[in-house]
Amino acid sequence: MSHDALLVLKNVSKSFGPVTVIDDVTVEVRAGQVSVLLGENGAGKSTLIKMIAGVHEPDSGQILLDGSPVKIPDTKASEALGIATIHQELNLVPSMSIAENITLGRVPRRFGIINRRAMRQIAREALDKLGLNLDVDTKVGELGLAQQQLVEIAKALSLDARVLVLDEPTAALTKAEIAHLFAVVRSLKTQGVGMVFISHHLDEIAEIGDFVNVLRDGKFIATVPADTEENELVRLMVGRDIDEQFPRVAQEPGSQPLLSVQNLSEGMLQNVSLSVRPGEVVALAGLMGAGRTELIRAIAGADKYSSGTVLVSGKKLPSFDVAAATRAGVGHVPEDRKTQGLVLDASVAENIGYATMAATSRGGLVDRKGQRERAQQVAERLRIRMGSIDAPIRSLSGGNQQKAVFGRWFTAGAKVLLLDEPTRGVDVGAKVEIYELINEITASGGCVLMASSELPEVLGMSDRVLVMSQGRIAGEIPTAQATQDSIMALAVSNVHRENEMEEN
Amino acid sequence: MSSTAIAPKKGFDVKAFLANNGALVGLVVLCLALFIATPRFLTGPNLLNIGIQVSTIAVMAYGMTFVIVAAGIDLSVGSVAALSAMASSYWITTAGLPDALSIPVGLAVGAACGWVTGAMSAYGKLPTFISSLAMLTVVRGLTLVISDGRPISTGASVSWLGGDLGVVPVPIIILVVSGLIAAFVLNRTVIGKNAFAVGGNTEAARLSGIPVKRVLVTVFVISGVFAALSGMILAGRLDSAQPTLASGYELDAIAAVVIGGASLSGGVGRISGTLIGALVLAVIRNGLNLLSVSAFWQQVVIGAVIAIAVGFDVLRRKNVRH
């Protein structure tokens, strides 16, 4: 053990019932360094950081802080020891100001009355440490996600945190915001804060990390330097070589469009037209807020549109009618599987069966046997790893949950798949499996329209790229000729100005 | 469907059974305690009495279970029970129409009330708490209007609902039969499974093509029908429909569903649990009566029991879900 180890988890294990999720793992956090925790979903990363945060206590093993063993029975204890965890879901009150949030639970008081001046002072000092120039009276709800995250980090530091756990902090940030976050992380390194960093983006590891602890199936695999090659990291993480990260098998597309959208307008969407032919994967790229999700949802029938037409195999779909779209062979894998894709209390079989439940019922009775059989078949085909088909879907890992949403539409025989960030929060192994599903759909004559913020995925898995900007299609590039730069150039192009010039 | 953990199927896991059936265990303990405390508890007449007492609340709570599973709440059931009972009695006694139709008329009135409540929430976007609160008042008002504030005698068929079939009281038969039907509809039919999906995650259900609005209206119609049945049993026992019939019963029905393990945030609930919840309430009332505890103190005890029962359930779920 190195002498500058701040926090050490030594030979810790944790089981939930019969399932061992952490098996004799030893990792350390060093002062002034970023320790990356790498592993697929279900590898045990979150359980490990929950031990540090005081949510779970290890069944065996020790937690050492500055070399002496400590117990962290609850989150309060963790906070008292100077440990702070920044989760993806932020712990801020949107309706309260930055200053109120930073001093939440320890509001400075004088004669029992809130001392607003001292409160602002504490908040301003905390923001200064991060080089953040924000008005401390701003309501947190008015800030963007990236700034909220920084406020939460500021709050942690004002509590004298020495160990900072960052759980996928970059998942929802833009490139510029990530750069800002990393600048803050670097400055915290010089201040001696020890950090644990979790990310599914391998390219970020070399950029910000110092060393990498790799976990697989709850076991410790290796500690390697952060500049280790990505392929090697993947191999350590998955336990086998992944030949190709993007195994796209292009098809000869059919001649007639399977999905066609004509002059669709609603809210921010303006005159969007596109068509996707059988066998094709068309990617929708663009900045956050460019209207990709809105477009996908409108086509799927999830939202209303005021004008325009959506045709599937030449037949018009009614607006705002998911059931009609489903009957026409449209499947929609929404942006956020937890809030939009799955009923977490229900079983795997039920979740897979929702789109087909009514159609396969007899006299209003659910065909439970058939539903389970169909779900079992599709689960095997999609290699969904689960306890059983009757297990609650919440017990599955993120990647397997996502595959279950795909399974719903496979079972329904969907020909047109609308994917919105299909691999968000999915680990490398499951990602490739999802890509293979995309290949399978196009090979069998279906088509895919995929909104994605990950340019490597866009470039690796599509045949054509449509770039959206401010609710319009700003341009189209065949994927073979597309580069990250050419896509970004279109994504930031100001469509309005171009049009004005044409009109003049 | 339940919120139970994935348990390995190795024989009978006593601990898991106890943890997952807290209300049932509570009920058994309660019965044992009363059996020891008073000899009058475990007698035929007393048990039949409990059965009759429980039937009205349980039948109402069966319908409420559908609404709560779909993440709604129905505060109007007490009033709907009264209006339905009143309408079925008015039908024969005041209007002089055929008695054979009086029960169907009562059920139809219940269904119509449920439809209005459901439609207000599904299409008018009112929270179910508000739409059903509005209906609680409106429907009670209509009951008073129809009856002019006076009781109306029931017809023969509604009175039969409160009578006996041989030695068995008809309310107990209805309690069992309607419970089986409710459990079947909730667990085996598309209507029931849709209610679970909508209550568990409305957006996911909608994006899967489930007609969320229709599901919401349907669960309220079901709740209305069960409330009507419950109201007619009550009226049948008294041989008259009172304008204040079943007032405040909605709270007992909700309590029964919640004690039975349903979650007010939707997606979780069982008819068997609801029956147990209703039994817990009825047995406590009966026991306190046998022990001559004053009616005022009974209210205190019932409130405490609701808090304790649901508190245990919350704790259990926290442990299961880690």
PDB file of N, CA and C in Angstrom, chain A residues 350 353 356-358 360-372 374, chain B residues 184-194:
ATOM      1  N   GLU A 350     -43.435  -9.488 -18.577  1.00  0.00           N
ATOM      2  CA  GLU A 350     -44.488  -8.491 -18.747  1.00  0.00           C
ATOM      3  C   GLU A 350     -43.968  -7.280 -19.509  1.00  0.00           C
ATOM      4  N   GLY A 353     -43.733  -7.991 -22.992  1.00  0.00           N
ATOM      5  CA  GLY A 353     -45.019  -8.260 -23.616  1.00  0.00           C
ATOM      6  C   GLY A 353     -45.966  -7.079 -23.772  1.00  0.00           C
ATOM      7  N   THR A 356     -47.565  -6.246 -27.123  1.00  0.00           N
ATOM      8  CA  THR A 356     -48.318  -7.316 -27.783  1.00  0.00           C
ATOM      9  C   THR A 356     -49.423  -7.886 -26.903  1.00  0.00           C
ATOM     10  N   MET A 357     -49.547  -7.362 -25.673  1.00  0.00           N
ATOM     11  CA  MET A 357     -50.468  -7.961 -24.712  1.00  0.00           C
ATOM     12  C   MET A 357     -51.910  -7.942 -25.219  1.00  0.00           C
ATOM     13  N   ALA A 358     -52.353  -6.777 -25.707  1.00  0.00           N
ATOM     14  CA  ALA A 358     -53.747  -6.665 -26.148  1.00  0.00           C
ATOM     15  C   ALA A 358     -53.986  -7.504 -27.401  1.00  0.00           C
ATOM     16  N   THR A 360     -52.560 -10.202 -28.423  1.00  0.00           N
ATOM     17  CA  THR A 360     -52.517 -11.656 -28.258  1.00  0.00           C
ATOM     18  C   THR A 360     -53.539 -12.149 -27.241  1.00  0.00           C
ATOM     19  N   SER A 361     -54.345 -11.220 -26.687  1.00  0.00           N
ATOM     20  CA  SER A 361     -55.300 -11.640 -25.660  1.00  0.00           C
ATOM     21  C   SER A 361     -56.480 -12.347 -26.312  1.00  0.00           C
ATOM     22  N   ARG A 362     -57.148 -13.187 -25.499  1.00  0.00           N
ATOM     23  CA  ARG A 362     -58.344 -13.873 -26.002  1.00  0.00           C
ATOM     24  C   ARG A 362     -59.491 -13.537 -25.073  1.00  0.00           C
ATOM     25  N   GLY A 363     -60.512 -12.879 -25.623  1.00  0.00           N
ATOM     26  CA  GLY A 363     -61.661 -12.498 -24.814  1.00  0.00           C
ATOM     27  C   GLY A 363     -61.267 -11.642 -23.629  1.00  0.00           C
ATOM     28  N   GLY A 364     -60.258 -10.800 -23.824  1.00  0.00           N
ATOM     29  CA  GLY A 364     -59.837  -9.903 -22.749  1.00  0.00           C
ATOM     30  C   GLY A 364     -58.897 -10.541 -21.751  1.00  0.00           C
ATOM     31  N   LEU A 365     -58.625 -11.846 -21.928  1.00  0.00           N
ATOM     32  CA  LEU A 365     -57.708 -12.507 -21.010  1.00  0.00           C
ATOM     33  C   LEU A 365     -56.287 -12.458 -21.548  1.00  0.00           C
ATOM     34  N   VAL A 366     -55.350 -12.131 -20.673  1.00  0.00           N
ATOM     35  CA  VAL A 366     -53.959 -12.107 -21.076  1.00  0.00           C
ATOM     36  C   VAL A 366     -53.491 -13.529 -21.370  1.00  0.00           C
ATOM     37  N   ASP A 367     -52.821 -13.722 -22.477  1.00  0.00           N
ATOM     38  CA  ASP A 367     -52.263 -15.022 -22.831  1.00  0.00           C
ATOM     39  C   ASP A 367     -50.941 -15.172 -22.081  1.00  0.00           C
ATOM     40  N   ARG A 368     -51.052 -15.547 -20.792  1.00  0.00           N
ATOM     41  CA  ARG A 368     -49.861 -15.500 -19.945  1.00  0.00           C
ATOM     42  C   ARG A 368     -48.805 -16.520 -20.372  1.00  0.00           C
ATOM     43  N   LYS A 369     -49.288 -17.710 -20.753  1.00  0.00           N
ATOM     44  CA  LYS A 369     -48.353 -18.749 -21.155  1.00  0.00           C
ATOM     45  C   LYS A 369     -47.604 -18.302 -22.402  1.00  0.00           C
ATOM     46  N   GLY A 370     -48.362 -17.849 -23.399  1.00  0.00           N
ATOM     47  CA  GLY A 370     -47.744 -17.402 -24.643  1.00  0.00           C
ATOM     48  C   GLY A 370     -46.824 -16.224 -24.413  1.00  0.00           C
ATOM     49  N   GLN A 371     -47.247 -15.325 -23.531  1.00  0.00           N
ATOM     50  CA  GLN A 371     -46.420 -14.143 -23.249  1.00  0.00           C
ATOM     51  C   GLN A 371     -45.074 -14.545 -22.675  1.00  0.00           C
ATOM     52  N   ARG A 372     -45.099 -15.507 -21.749  1.00  0.00           N
ATOM     53  CA  ARG A 372     -43.848 -15.957 -21.148  1.00  0.00           C
ATOM     54  C   ARG A 372     -42.982 -16.685 -22.178  1.00  0.00           C
ATOM     55  N   ARG A 374     -42.986 -16.320 -25.499  1.00  0.00           N
ATOM     56  CA  ARG A 374     -42.427 -15.369 -26.467  1.00  0.00           C
ATOM     57  C   ARG A 374     -41.289 -14.570 -25.834  1.00  0.00           C
TER      58      ARG A 374
ATOM     59  N   PHE B 184     -59.398 -12.231 -10.391  1.00  0.00           N
ATOM     60  CA  PHE B 184     -59.239 -12.755 -11.748  1.00  0.00           C
ATOM     61  C   PHE B 184     -59.051 -11.603 -12.744  1.00  0.00           C
ATOM     62  N   VAL B 185     -59.894 -10.596 -12.634  1.00  0.00           N
ATOM     63  CA  VAL B 185     -59.803  -9.466 -13.567  1.00  0.00           C
ATOM     64  C   VAL B 185     -58.464  -8.745 -13.404  1.00  0.00           C
ATOM     65  N   LEU B 186     -58.044  -8.569 -12.152  1.00  0.00           N
ATOM     66  CA  LEU B 186     -56.811  -7.809 -11.916  1.00  0.00           C
ATOM     67  C   LEU B 186     -55.583  -8.558 -12.427  1.00  0.00           C
ATOM     68  N   ASN B 187     -55.578  -9.895 -12.279  1.00  0.00           N
ATOM     69  CA  ASN B 187     -54.355 -10.633 -12.591  1.00  0.00           C
ATOM     70  C   ASN B 187     -54.337 -11.307 -13.957  1.00  0.00           C
ATOM     71  N   ARG B 188     -55.526 -11.581 -14.497  1.00  0.00           N
ATOM     72  CA  ARG B 188     -55.540 -12.382 -15.712  1.00  0.00           C
ATOM     73  C   ARG B 188     -55.953 -11.619 -16.955  1.00  0.00           C
ATOM     74  N   THR B 189     -56.603 -10.482 -16.790  1.00  0.00           N
ATOM     75  CA  THR B 189     -57.131  -9.821 -17.980  1.00  0.00           C
ATOM     76  C   THR B 189     -56.240  -8.651 -18.408  1.00  0.00           C
ATOM     77  N   VAL B 190     -56.434  -8.269 -19.649  1.00  0.00           N
ATOM     78  CA  VAL B 190     -55.688  -7.137 -20.191  1.00  0.00           C
ATOM     79  C   VAL B 190     -56.004  -5.871 -19.386  1.00  0.00           C
ATOM     80  N   ILE B 191     -57.277  -5.737 -18.969  1.00  0.00           N
ATOM     81  CA  ILE B 191     -57.667  -4.571 -18.168  1.00  0.00           C
ATOM     82  C   ILE B 191     -56.796  -4.468 -16.913  1.00  0.00           C
ATOM     83  N   GLY B 192     -56.675  -5.588 -16.198  1.00  0.00           N
ATOM     84  CA  GLY B 192     -55.902  -5.590 -14.953  1.00  0.00           C
ATOM     85  C   GLY B 192     -54.432  -5.315 -15.188  1.00  0.00           C
ATOM     86  N   LYS B 193     -53.865  -6.025 -16.159  1.00  0.00           N
ATOM     87  CA  LYS B 193     -52.430  -5.859 -16.407  1.00  0.00           C
ATOM     88  C   LYS B 193     -52.122  -4.450 -16.914  1.00  0.00           C
ATOM     89  N   ASN B 194     -53.057  -3.892 -17.686  1.00  0.00           N
ATOM     90  CA  ASN B 194     -52.872  -2.507 -18.115  1.00  0.00           C
ATOM     91  C   ASN B 194     -52.858  -1.558 -16.925  1.00  0.00           C
TER      92      ASN B 194
END
